[in-house]
mmCIF file of C-alpha atoms in Angstrom:
data_model
loop_
_atom_site.group_PDB
_atom_site.id
_atom_site.type_symbol
_atom_site.label_atom_id
_atom_site.label_comp_id
_atom_site.label_asym_id
_atom_site.label_seq_id
_atom_site.Cartn_x
_atom_site.Cartn_y
_atom_site.Cartn_z
ATOM 1 C CA ASP A 26 -18.058 -24.772 -17.248
ATOM 2 C CA PRO A 27 -14.477 -25.682 -18.220
ATOM 3 C CA ALA A 28 -13.352 -22.036 -18.400
ATOM 4 C CA ALA A 29 -14.458 -21.420 -14.811
ATOM 5 C CA ARG A 30 -12.708 -24.593 -13.663
ATOM 6 C CA HIS A 31 -9.456 -23.486 -15.333
ATOM 7 C CA LEU A 32 -9.678 -20.080 -13.637
ATOM 8 C CA LEU A 33 -10.262 -21.678 -10.234
ATOM 9 C CA ASN A 34 -7.395 -24.117 -10.703
ATOM 10 C CA ALA A 35 -5.019 -21.296 -11.674
ATOM 11 C CA VAL A 36 -5.719 -19.153 -8.605
ATOM 12 C CA ASP A 37 -3.315 -19.260 -5.675
ATOM 13 C CA LEU A 38 -4.455 -16.748 -3.068
ATOM 14 C CA ALA A 39 -2.822 -15.401 0.032
ATOM 15 C CA SER A 40 -4.930 -15.376 3.162
ATOM 16 C CA GLY A 41 -6.995 -12.196 3.394
ATOM 17 C CA ALA A 42 -6.681 -11.371 -0.307
ATOM 18 C CA ARG A 43 -9.225 -9.100 -1.975
ATOM 19 C CA VAL A 44 -10.558 -10.508 -5.242
ATOM 20 C CA LEU A 45 -12.859 -9.011 -7.864
ATOM 21 C CA GLU A 46 -14.602 -11.133 -10.467
ATOM 22 C CA ILE A 47 -15.777 -9.044 -13.420
ATOM 23 C CA GLY A 48 -18.685 -10.535 -15.369
ATOM 24 C CA CYS A 49 -19.334 -13.120 -12.666
ATOM 25 C CA GLY A 50 -22.450 -14.635 -14.246
ATOM 26 C CA SER A 51 -24.036 -17.132 -11.882
ATOM 27 C CA GLY A 52 -20.890 -16.962 -9.762
ATOM 28 C CA CYS A 53 -19.289 -20.396 -9.767
ATOM 29 C CA VAL A 54 -15.775 -18.890 -9.663
ATOM 30 C CA SER A 55 -16.640 -16.454 -6.868
ATOM 31 C CA LEU A 56 -18.413 -19.183 -4.898
ATOM 32 C CA GLY A 57 -15.471 -21.544 -5.301
ATOM 33 C CA LEU A 58 -12.960 -18.955 -4.090
ATOM 34 C CA ALA A 59 -15.099 -17.837 -1.154
ATOM 35 C CA ALA A 60 -15.629 -21.443 -0.067
ATOM 36 C CA ARG A 61 -11.928 -22.243 -0.411
ATOM 37 C CA ASP A 62 -10.810 -19.605 2.115
ATOM 38 C CA SER A 63 -13.162 -17.668 4.382
ATOM 39 C CA SER A 64 -10.515 -14.971 4.948
ATOM 40 C CA VAL A 65 -10.612 -13.988 1.264
ATOM 41 C CA GLU A 66 -12.931 -11.095 0.395
ATOM 42 C CA VAL A 67 -14.651 -11.757 -2.927
ATOM 43 C CA TYR A 68 -16.444 -9.023 -4.835
ATOM 44 C CA ALA A 69 -18.411 -10.026 -7.907
ATOM 45 C CA ILE A 70 -19.984 -7.755 -10.510
ATOM 46 C CA ASP A 71 -22.193 -8.473 -13.491
ATOM 47 C CA SER A 72 -24.504 -6.547 -15.805
ATOM 48 C CA SER A 73 -27.309 -9.105 -15.469
ATOM 49 C CA ALA A 74 -29.743 -8.582 -12.604
ATOM 50 C CA ARG A 75 -30.710 -12.254 -12.849
ATOM 51 C CA ALA A 76 -27.094 -13.399 -12.514
ATOM 52 C CA VAL A 77 -26.510 -11.075 -9.555
ATOM 53 C CA SER A 78 -29.646 -12.349 -7.827
ATOM 54 C CA CYS A 79 -28.637 -15.961 -8.459
ATOM 55 C CA LEU A 80 -25.185 -15.424 -6.958
ATOM 56 C CA GLN A 81 -26.576 -13.556 -3.944
ATOM 57 C CA GLN A 82 -28.948 -16.445 -3.277
ATOM 58 C CA SER A 83 -26.201 -19.057 -3.725
ATOM 59 C CA ALA A 84 -23.866 -17.184 -1.366
ATOM 60 C CA ALA A 85 -26.612 -17.001 1.272
ATOM 61 C CA GLU A 86 -27.601 -20.669 0.884
ATOM 62 C CA ASN A 87 -23.957 -21.738 1.166
ATOM 63 C CA GLU A 88 -23.334 -19.424 4.132
ATOM 64 C CA LEU A 89 -20.562 -17.477 2.408
ATOM 65 C CA PRO A 90 -20.605 -14.005 3.959
ATOM 66 C CA ASN A 91 -17.276 -13.161 2.302
ATOM 67 C CA ILE A 92 -18.958 -12.548 -1.098
ATOM 68 C CA THR A 93 -20.310 -9.132 -2.057
ATOM 69 C CA VAL A 94 -22.309 -9.060 -5.300
ATOM 70 C CA LEU A 95 -23.098 -5.906 -7.248
ATOM 71 C CA LEU A 96 -25.086 -5.104 -10.376
ATOM 72 C CA GLU A 97 -22.814 -3.099 -12.686
ATOM 73 C CA ALA A 98 -22.947 -2.673 -16.467
ATOM 74 C CA HIS A 99 -20.543 0.201 -17.120
ATOM 75 C CA GLY A 100 -17.200 -1.027 -15.795
ATOM 76 C CA VAL A 101 -17.415 0.844 -12.492
ATOM 77 C CA VAL A 102 -15.670 -1.102 -9.738
ATOM 78 C CA PRO A 103 -16.190 -0.886 -5.980
ATOM 79 C CA ASP A 104 -13.180 0.411 -4.017
ATOM 80 C CA PRO A 105 -10.803 1.126 -6.936
ATOM 81 C CA GLY A 106 -7.122 0.392 -6.453
ATOM 82 C CA CYS A 107 -7.376 -2.091 -3.595
ATOM 83 C CA TYR A 108 -7.705 -5.568 -5.137
ATOM 84 C CA ASP A 109 -4.964 -8.174 -5.208
ATOM 85 C CA LEU A 110 -6.536 -10.199 -8.003
ATOM 86 C CA VAL A 111 -9.112 -9.601 -10.723
ATOM 87 C CA LEU A 112 -10.635 -12.578 -12.520
ATOM 88 C CA ALA A 113 -12.557 -12.528 -15.781
ATOM 89 C CA ASN A 114 -13.994 -14.799 -18.428
ATOM 90 C CA PRO A 115 -14.920 -12.124 -20.985
ATOM 91 C CA PRO A 116 -17.457 -12.910 -23.702
ATOM 92 C CA TYR A 117 -16.055 -13.762 -27.131
ATOM 93 C CA TYR A 118 -18.256 -11.407 -29.137
ATOM 94 C CA SER A 119 -18.673 -7.646 -29.769
ATOM 95 C CA ASP A 120 -15.316 -6.983 -31.438
ATOM 96 C CA PHE A 121 -13.637 -7.035 -28.018
ATOM 97 C CA ARG A 122 -15.462 -3.903 -26.806
ATOM 98 C CA ILE A 123 -16.626 -5.763 -23.708
ATOM 99 C CA ALA A 124 -13.199 -7.327 -23.250
ATOM 100 C CA GLU A 125 -11.670 -3.854 -23.421
ATOM 101 C CA MET A 126 -14.093 -2.644 -20.748
ATOM 102 C CA PHE A 127 -13.201 -5.657 -18.546
ATOM 103 C CA VAL A 128 -9.466 -4.946 -18.914
ATOM 104 C CA GLU A 129 -9.914 -1.238 -18.119
ATOM 105 C CA ALA A 130 -12.065 -2.088 -15.094
ATOM 106 C CA ALA A 131 -9.395 -4.538 -13.918
ATOM 107 C CA ARG A 132 -6.692 -1.888 -14.235
ATOM 108 C CA THR A 133 -8.815 0.525 -12.184
ATOM 109 C CA ALA A 134 -9.617 -2.122 -9.564
ATOM 110 C CA LEU A 135 -6.159 -3.541 -8.941
ATOM 111 C CA ALA A 136 -3.607 -2.233 -6.510
ATOM 112 C CA PRO A 137 -0.138 -1.723 -8.010
ATOM 113 C CA GLY A 138 1.402 -5.168 -8.363
ATOM 114 C CA GLY A 139 -2.031 -6.806 -8.445
ATOM 115 C CA THR A 140 -2.779 -9.523 -10.976
ATOM 116 C CA LEU A 141 -5.345 -9.850 -13.740
ATOM 117 C CA LEU A 142 -6.142 -13.460 -14.609
ATOM 118 C CA LEU A 143 -8.528 -14.144 -17.447
ATOM 119 C CA VAL A 144 -9.538 -17.088 -19.544
ATOM 120 C CA THR A 145 -10.334 -16.985 -23.248
ATOM 121 C CA LYS A 146 -10.391 -19.042 -26.405
ATOM 122 C CA GLN A 147 -9.267 -16.000 -28.407
ATOM 123 C CA PRO A 148 -5.958 -14.780 -26.925
ATOM 124 C CA VAL A 149 -4.561 -12.677 -29.788
ATOM 125 C CA TRP A 150 -6.284 -9.392 -28.887
ATOM 126 C CA TYR A 151 -5.199 -9.668 -25.238
ATOM 127 C CA LEU A 152 -1.619 -10.546 -26.114
ATOM 128 C CA GLU A 153 -1.446 -7.532 -28.437
ATOM 129 C CA GLN A 154 -3.155 -5.049 -26.094
ATOM 130 C CA LEU A 155 -2.073 -5.960 -22.568
ATOM 131 C CA PRO A 156 1.696 -5.379 -22.936
ATOM 132 C CA GLN A 157 0.991 -1.699 -23.682
ATOM 133 C CA ASN A 158 -0.193 -0.992 -20.114
ATOM 134 C CA TRP A 159 0.571 -4.102 -18.065
ATOM 135 C CA ASN A 160 3.680 -5.905 -16.849
ATOM 136 C CA ASP A 161 4.653 -9.571 -17.036
ATOM 137 C CA VAL A 162 1.981 -10.625 -19.540
ATOM 138 C CA ALA A 163 1.972 -14.409 -19.887
ATOM 139 C CA GLN A 164 -0.300 -17.078 -21.241
ATOM 140 C CA GLU A 165 -0.794 -20.770 -20.672
ATOM 141 C CA LEU A 166 -2.832 -23.082 -22.878
ATOM 142 C CA VAL A 167 -4.958 -25.503 -20.842
ATOM 143 C CA LYS A 168 -7.241 -27.919 -22.693
ATOM 144 C CA GLY A 169 -8.172 -25.447 -25.426
ATOM 145 C CA TYR A 170 -8.441 -22.408 -23.138
ATOM 146 C CA HIS A 171 -5.843 -19.676 -22.806
ATOM 147 C CA LEU A 172 -5.168 -18.436 -19.292
ATOM 148 C CA ILE A 173 -3.716 -14.961 -19.573
ATOM 149 C CA GLU A 174 -2.042 -13.282 -16.640
ATOM 150 C CA ALA A 175 -0.860 -9.689 -16.381
ATOM 151 C CA VAL A 176 0.423 -7.533 -13.531
ATOM 152 C CA ARG A 177 -0.659 -3.947 -12.947
ATOM 153 C CA PRO A 178 2.356 -1.622 -12.837
#
């Protein structure tokens, strides 16, 4: 998945960072981050029981104890306010209702100064909405995908 690859390539984590992936799907981003640095704590949430099960199995098979996977469909995040980084690849449908839920969940999850990094092919909504409640909103176009970064005040 090119979007997942762009997210992984954009991430530069400090040792011991706490990361939350919202809408993790089968978990390739979470798996990649957990494998990259065993000191990083990765939390992954998704609304699909099948996706959560798949990621739990992959983490076990790859001996990655630094991944915690949770089934969550309502934007509730574990341990609000303590993450250094939130990652997301929101779906491109539903009039941005799901994207809005992802952004709100990220704001709840992040510690002050924490970073939201998301990837999309439709950046306009994010670039209009994020500056209202986030700092340092920036975007980078990478091979047809927009990486959008924002910092929680």
